[in-house]
């Protein structure tokens, strides 16, 4: 089902509502149909200053949908001067130069589904009836930015000429500019909370510049103005790291809040390891809201433009180290507890995993899950209710060392050896499963063949703790 069919389906739904309204019978009217004469379409048809917008509605074939003697629409109606300016700016000689599909979208972008008086508008984002496709069969509504700081303003530069025009099927407001369908750049320029990130991004990242003006859809995670400005002014990132920081806040495709999946996804940022660029991962925890890498939460979601969606954040998401991922991951709390134990502090596991400038990086980490640790405790101490603290200091070090390899950014689909030299000795790899085997021939399944990439290495979750020779 294509975009046009989606719109026709919605139009038919609106027409059915209209027909239902006109078929209503009042008990006191002896069966006569009550017909309104001041619907949205009635009003703009008989009001000369809206004649061009009326022509646009007709071009969109929405005149019947905007008729009726009841309803809850809010129409932001551009007057003729506003429509003429739009035509001039887009090198159009008249309404007939606008396709039926675009006319449909433009009219719907000026239409809200609920009644909003001038006094009821508040600063934030509203959903219009206009849509942008997600797939061949699904779509989502385009957003509209409202700012009421001094007066009611839309998308940064649209204002009321006259407000609260009552019509039978809702309310109308005359506006001084006809609004084009918004890209995500529209909101980044118009919304002061997004502008600092946008300003630095377009001057820092050539990739961002190309994406923001592209027709392709992306997901943008944008830190709030104050948070971003403070970070940017105080960071010691290099110019290359700044570029990748911008790219780290962008993901391919349009992902609404409902589409965001817990776990790891790939961003558009890269890290250069041994002369090769690797795409950085990002971790989303959905158990405590929408928390990225354990440090940044989504505050405003689903700001939708024609070429993507924006979610605002309360903190900048810094370029991730392995330590950032492992400490944020809800399935690795026992591993974090183990490598943080006071009696093995001299091993500096977390410090190593947090260090991005060391001769021993990159690191590869095979990270046993919490369940894996529970299983190994039962295996080692079958007759006791044992905890991690029951493992002796050197024994714990010997176990942990089997899970860390230095100077290796292991890619399962691009690795020629059949084993890995870890800090604790050789660990065999079976790429067909994929799995690891310790010296005792105990098998640990790699839970995802996709590497989780940090600035200083990769890690894989495994379902079994590797053990030294028993």
PDB file of N, CA and C in Angstrom, residues 123-181:
ATOM      1  N   UNK A 123       3.317  26.131  24.767  1.00  0.00           N
ATOM      2  CA  UNK A 123       4.596  25.845  24.121  1.00  0.00           C
ATOM      3  C   UNK A 123       4.857  24.338  24.103  1.00  0.00           C
ATOM      4  N   UNK A 124       5.240  23.842  22.945  1.00  0.00           N
ATOM      5  CA  UNK A 124       5.514  22.418  22.779  1.00  0.00           C
ATOM      6  C   UNK A 124       5.194  21.990  21.368  1.00  0.00           C
ATOM      7  N   UNK A 125       5.016  20.698  21.184  1.00  0.00           N
ATOM      8  CA  UNK A 125       4.753  20.149  19.855  1.00  0.00           C
ATOM      9  C   UNK A 125       3.368  19.518  19.800  1.00  0.00           C
ATOM     10  N   UNK A 126       2.680  19.755  18.678  1.00  0.00           N
ATOM     11  CA  UNK A 126       1.397  19.141  18.406  1.00  0.00           C
ATOM     12  C   UNK A 126       1.517  18.255  17.172  1.00  0.00           C
ATOM     13  N   UNK A 127       0.603  17.309  17.052  1.00  0.00           N
ATOM     14  CA  UNK A 127       0.535  16.466  15.868  1.00  0.00           C
ATOM     15  C   UNK A 127      -0.508  17.037  14.909  1.00  0.00           C
ATOM     16  N   UNK A 128      -0.117  17.231  13.662  1.00  0.00           N
ATOM     17  CA  UNK A 128      -1.064  17.660  12.636  1.00  0.00           C
ATOM     18  C   UNK A 128      -1.676  16.420  11.990  1.00  0.00           C
ATOM     19  N   UNK A 129      -2.606  16.641  11.063  1.00  0.00           N
ATOM     20  CA  UNK A 129      -3.182  15.512  10.341  1.00  0.00           C
ATOM     21  C   UNK A 129      -2.307  15.065   9.179  1.00  0.00           C
ATOM     22  N   UNK A 130      -1.325  15.870   8.798  1.00  0.00           N
ATOM     23  CA  UNK A 130      -0.410  15.473   7.719  1.00  0.00           C
ATOM     24  C   UNK A 130       0.472  14.327   8.184  1.00  0.00           C
ATOM     25  N   UNK A 131       0.862  13.471   7.248  1.00  0.00           N
ATOM     26  CA  UNK A 131       1.626  12.285   7.602  1.00  0.00           C
ATOM     27  C   UNK A 131       2.868  12.152   6.729  1.00  0.00           C
ATOM     28  N   UNK A 132       3.834  11.408   7.250  1.00  0.00           N
ATOM     29  CA  UNK A 132       4.982  10.969   6.464  1.00  0.00           C
ATOM     30  C   UNK A 132       5.057   9.458   6.578  1.00  0.00           C
ATOM     31  N   UNK A 133       5.346   8.775   5.480  1.00  0.00           N
ATOM     32  CA  UNK A 133       5.331   7.300   5.530  1.00  0.00           C
ATOM     33  C   UNK A 133       6.496   6.729   6.314  1.00  0.00           C
ATOM     34  N   UNK A 134       6.234   5.625   7.010  1.00  0.00           N
ATOM     35  CA  UNK A 134       7.273   4.858   7.685  1.00  0.00           C
ATOM     36  C   UNK A 134       7.646   3.638   6.857  1.00  0.00           C
ATOM     37  N   UNK A 135       6.635   2.946   6.363  1.00  0.00           N
ATOM     38  CA  UNK A 135       6.809   1.799   5.472  1.00  0.00           C
ATOM     39  C   UNK A 135       5.791   1.952   4.348  1.00  0.00           C
ATOM     40  N   UNK A 136       5.682   0.933   3.517  1.00  0.00           N
ATOM     41  CA  UNK A 136       4.686   0.977   2.439  1.00  0.00           C
ATOM     42  C   UNK A 136       3.263   0.983   2.982  1.00  0.00           C
ATOM     43  N   UNK A 137       3.081   0.563   4.228  1.00  0.00           N
ATOM     44  CA  UNK A 137       1.725   0.434   4.756  1.00  0.00           C
ATOM     45  C   UNK A 137       1.476   1.220   6.040  1.00  0.00           C
ATOM     46  N   UNK A 138       2.486   1.922   6.547  1.00  0.00           N
ATOM     47  CA  UNK A 138       2.306   2.681   7.786  1.00  0.00           C
ATOM     48  C   UNK A 138       2.838   4.099   7.626  1.00  0.00           C
ATOM     49  N   UNK A 139       2.310   4.987   8.439  1.00  0.00           N
ATOM     50  CA  UNK A 139       2.726   6.386   8.401  1.00  0.00           C
ATOM     51  C   UNK A 139       2.610   6.958   9.806  1.00  0.00           C
ATOM     52  N   UNK A 140       3.201   8.130  10.002  1.00  0.00           N
ATOM     53  CA  UNK A 140       3.082   8.830  11.280  1.00  0.00           C
ATOM     54  C   UNK A 140       2.848  10.307  11.017  1.00  0.00           C
ATOM     55  N   UNK A 141       2.238  10.989  11.973  1.00  0.00           N
ATOM     56  CA  UNK A 141       1.837  12.377  11.773  1.00  0.00           C
ATOM     57  C   UNK A 141       3.012  13.335  11.923  1.00  0.00           C
ATOM     58  N   UNK A 142       3.009  14.370  11.091  1.00  0.00           N
ATOM     59  CA  UNK A 142       4.024  15.413  11.176  1.00  0.00           C
ATOM     60  C   UNK A 142       3.751  16.326  12.366  1.00  0.00           C
ATOM     61  N   UNK A 143       4.819  16.815  12.970  1.00  0.00           N
ATOM     62  CA  UNK A 143       4.711  17.671  14.152  1.00  0.00           C
ATOM     63  C   UNK A 143       4.588  19.139  13.771  1.00  0.00           C
ATOM     64  N   UNK A 144       4.109  19.933  14.733  1.00  0.00           N
ATOM     65  CA  UNK A 144       3.994  21.379  14.603  1.00  0.00           C
ATOM     66  C   UNK A 144       4.524  21.998  15.892  1.00  0.00           C
ATOM     67  N   UNK A 145       5.504  22.888  15.773  1.00  0.00           N
ATOM     68  CA  UNK A 145       6.079  23.550  16.948  1.00  0.00           C
ATOM     69  C   UNK A 145       5.251  24.766  17.323  1.00  0.00           C
ATOM     70  N   UNK A 146       4.860  24.831  18.590  1.00  0.00           N
ATOM     71  CA  UNK A 146       4.119  25.980  19.119  1.00  0.00           C
ATOM     72  C   UNK A 146       4.979  26.671  20.167  1.00  0.00           C
ATOM     73  N   UNK A 147       5.070  27.991  20.057  1.00  0.00           N
ATOM     74  CA  UNK A 147       5.804  28.784  21.049  1.00  0.00           C
ATOM     75  C   UNK A 147       4.895  29.920  21.503  1.00  0.00           C
ATOM     76  N   UNK A 148       4.608  29.960  22.782  1.00  0.00           N
ATOM     77  CA  UNK A 148       3.707  30.992  23.313  1.00  0.00           C
ATOM     78  C   UNK A 148       4.427  31.942  24.267  1.00  0.00           C
ATOM     79  N   UNK A 149       5.747  32.071  24.113  1.00  0.00           N
ATOM     80  CA  UNK A 149       6.530  32.905  25.035  1.00  0.00           C
ATOM     81  C   UNK A 149       6.059  34.353  25.035  1.00  0.00           C
ATOM     82  N   UNK A 150       5.793  34.911  23.862  1.00  0.00           N
ATOM     83  CA  UNK A 150       5.312  36.297  23.788  1.00  0.00           C
ATOM     84  C   UNK A 150       3.968  36.371  23.093  1.00  0.00           C
ATOM     85  N   UNK A 151       3.819  35.597  22.028  1.00  0.00           N
ATOM     86  CA  UNK A 151       2.546  35.448  21.323  1.00  0.00           C
ATOM     87  C   UNK A 151       2.530  34.047  20.742  1.00  0.00           C
ATOM     88  N   UNK A 152       1.404  33.627  20.242  1.00  0.00           N
ATOM     89  CA  UNK A 152       1.337  32.303  19.647  1.00  0.00           C
ATOM     90  C   UNK A 152       2.115  32.310  18.334  1.00  0.00           C
ATOM     91  N   UNK A 153       3.067  31.394  18.224  1.00  0.00           N
ATOM     92  CA  UNK A 153       3.928  31.319  17.050  1.00  0.00           C
ATOM     93  C   UNK A 153       4.097  29.860  16.660  1.00  0.00           C
ATOM     94  N   UNK A 154       4.082  29.606  15.359  1.00  0.00           N
ATOM     95  CA  UNK A 154       4.221  28.245  14.854  1.00  0.00           C
ATOM     96  C   UNK A 154       5.492  28.124  14.022  1.00  0.00           C
ATOM     97  N   UNK A 155       6.245  27.060  14.284  1.00  0.00           N
ATOM     98  CA  UNK A 155       7.458  26.744  13.515  1.00  0.00           C
ATOM     99  C   UNK A 155       8.411  27.927  13.376  1.00  0.00           C
ATOM    100  N   UNK A 156       8.381  28.815  14.364  1.00  0.00           N
ATOM    101  CA  UNK A 156       9.373  29.871  14.444  1.00  0.00           C
ATOM    102  C   UNK A 156       9.055  31.168  13.757  1.00  0.00           C
ATOM    103  N   UNK A 157       8.086  31.168  12.814  1.00  0.00           N
ATOM    104  CA  UNK A 157       7.865  32.410  12.066  1.00  0.00           C
ATOM    105  C   UNK A 157       6.437  32.594  11.537  1.00  0.00           C
ATOM    106  N   UNK A 158       5.488  31.860  12.104  1.00  0.00           N
ATOM    107  CA  UNK A 158       4.093  31.958  11.667  1.00  0.00           C
ATOM    108  C   UNK A 158       3.251  32.473  12.826  1.00  0.00           C
ATOM    109  N   UNK A 159       2.407  33.507  12.547  1.00  0.00           N
ATOM    110  CA  UNK A 159       1.659  34.167  13.617  1.00  0.00           C
ATOM    111  C   UNK A 159       0.190  34.345  13.228  1.00  0.00           C
ATOM    112  N   UNK A 160      -0.616  34.612  14.229  1.00  0.00           N
ATOM    113  CA  UNK A 160      -2.027  34.895  13.988  1.00  0.00           C
ATOM    114  C   UNK A 160      -2.210  36.273  13.363  1.00  0.00           C
ATOM    115  N   UNK A 161      -3.136  36.341  12.410  1.00  0.00           N
ATOM    116  CA  UNK A 161      -3.663  37.620  11.947  1.00  0.00           C
ATOM    117  C   UNK A 161      -4.963  37.893  12.690  1.00  0.00           C
ATOM    118  N   UNK A 162      -5.809  36.895  12.745  1.00  0.00           N
ATOM    119  CA  UNK A 162      -7.015  36.935  13.581  1.00  0.00           C
ATOM    120  C   UNK A 162      -7.243  35.528  14.116  1.00  0.00           C
ATOM    121  N   UNK A 163      -7.811  35.454  15.309  1.00  0.00           N
ATOM    122  CA  UNK A 163      -7.924  34.163  15.991  1.00  0.00           C
ATOM    123  C   UNK A 163      -9.363  33.853  16.371  1.00  0.00           C
ATOM    124  N   UNK A 164      -9.590  32.579  16.682  1.00  0.00           N
ATOM    125  CA  UNK A 164     -10.860  32.105  17.250  1.00  0.00           C
ATOM    126  C   UNK A 164     -12.058  32.418  16.362  1.00  0.00           C
ATOM    127  N   UNK A 165     -11.959  32.044  15.100  1.00  0.00           N
ATOM    128  CA  UNK A 165     -13.081  32.160  14.177  1.00  0.00           C
ATOM    129  C   UNK A 165     -13.909  30.883  14.313  1.00  0.00           C
ATOM    130  N   UNK A 166     -15.097  30.997  14.842  1.00  0.00           N
ATOM    131  CA  UNK A 166     -15.907  29.813  15.105  1.00  0.00           C
ATOM    132  C   UNK A 166     -16.600  29.334  13.837  1.00  0.00           C
ATOM    133  N   UNK A 167     -16.518  28.049  13.597  1.00  0.00           N
ATOM    134  CA  UNK A 167     -17.219  27.411  12.485  1.00  0.00           C
ATOM    135  C   UNK A 167     -17.940  26.186  13.022  1.00  0.00           C
ATOM    136  N   UNK A 168     -18.832  25.635  12.213  1.00  0.00           N
ATOM    137  CA  UNK A 168     -19.679  24.548  12.703  1.00  0.00           C
ATOM    138  C   UNK A 168     -18.881  23.303  13.089  1.00  0.00           C
ATOM    139  N   UNK A 169     -17.822  23.036  12.376  1.00  0.00           N
ATOM    140  CA  UNK A 169     -17.067  21.806  12.632  1.00  0.00           C
ATOM    141  C   UNK A 169     -15.715  22.075  13.279  1.00  0.00           C
ATOM    142  N   UNK A 170     -15.638  23.161  14.067  1.00  0.00           N
ATOM    143  CA  UNK A 170     -14.407  23.421  14.800  1.00  0.00           C
ATOM    144  C   UNK A 170     -14.128  24.899  14.970  1.00  0.00           C
ATOM    145  N   UNK A 171     -12.863  25.245  14.814  1.00  0.00           N
ATOM    146  CA  UNK A 171     -12.424  26.631  14.984  1.00  0.00           C
ATOM    147  C   UNK A 171     -11.319  26.927  13.975  1.00  0.00           C
ATOM    148  N   UNK A 172     -11.243  28.203  13.559  1.00  0.00           N
ATOM    149  CA  UNK A 172     -10.225  28.618  12.599  1.00  0.00           C
ATOM    150  C   UNK A 172      -9.403  29.763  13.174  1.00  0.00           C
ATOM    151  N   UNK A 173      -8.127  29.830  12.722  1.00  0.00           N
ATOM    152  CA  UNK A 173      -7.271  30.970  13.018  1.00  0.00           C
ATOM    153  C   UNK A 173      -6.630  31.408  11.704  1.00  0.00           C
ATOM    154  N   UNK A 174      -6.721  32.685  11.396  1.00  0.00           N
ATOM    155  CA  UNK A 174      -6.055  33.216  10.208  1.00  0.00           C
ATOM    156  C   UNK A 174      -4.579  33.426  10.529  1.00  0.00           C
ATOM    157  N   UNK A 175      -3.690  32.901   9.675  1.00  0.00           N
ATOM    158  CA  UNK A 175      -2.253  33.031   9.911  1.00  0.00           C
ATOM    159  C   UNK A 175      -1.582  33.781   8.765  1.00  0.00           C
ATOM    160  N   UNK A 176      -0.396  34.343   9.067  1.00  0.00           N
ATOM    161  CA  UNK A 176       0.267  35.237   8.113  1.00  0.00           C
ATOM    162  C   UNK A 176       1.270  34.544   7.210  1.00  0.00           C
ATOM    163  N   UNK A 177       1.371  33.221   7.310  1.00  0.00           N
ATOM    164  CA  UNK A 177       2.299  32.499   6.434  1.00  0.00           C
ATOM    165  C   UNK A 177       1.760  31.108   6.189  1.00  0.00           C
ATOM    166  N   UNK A 178       1.858  30.657   4.948  1.00  0.00           N
ATOM    167  CA  UNK A 178       1.496  29.273   4.650  1.00  0.00           C
ATOM    168  C   UNK A 178       2.706  28.401   4.955  1.00  0.00           C
ATOM    169  N   UNK A 179       2.499  27.347   5.725  1.00  0.00           N
ATOM    170  CA  UNK A 179       3.603  26.523   6.201  1.00  0.00           C
ATOM    171  C   UNK A 179       3.936  25.416   5.221  1.00  0.00           C
ATOM    172  N   UNK A 180       5.192  25.326   4.848  1.00  0.00           N
ATOM    173  CA  UNK A 180       5.663  24.191   4.070  1.00  0.00           C
ATOM    174  C   UNK A 180       5.730  22.965   4.974  1.00  0.00           C
ATOM    175  N   UNK A 181       5.740  21.793   4.374  1.00  0.00           N
ATOM    176  CA  UNK A 181       5.898  20.579   5.167  1.00  0.00           C
ATOM    177  C   UNK A 181       7.269  20.616   5.831  1.00  0.00           C
TER     178      UNK A 181
END
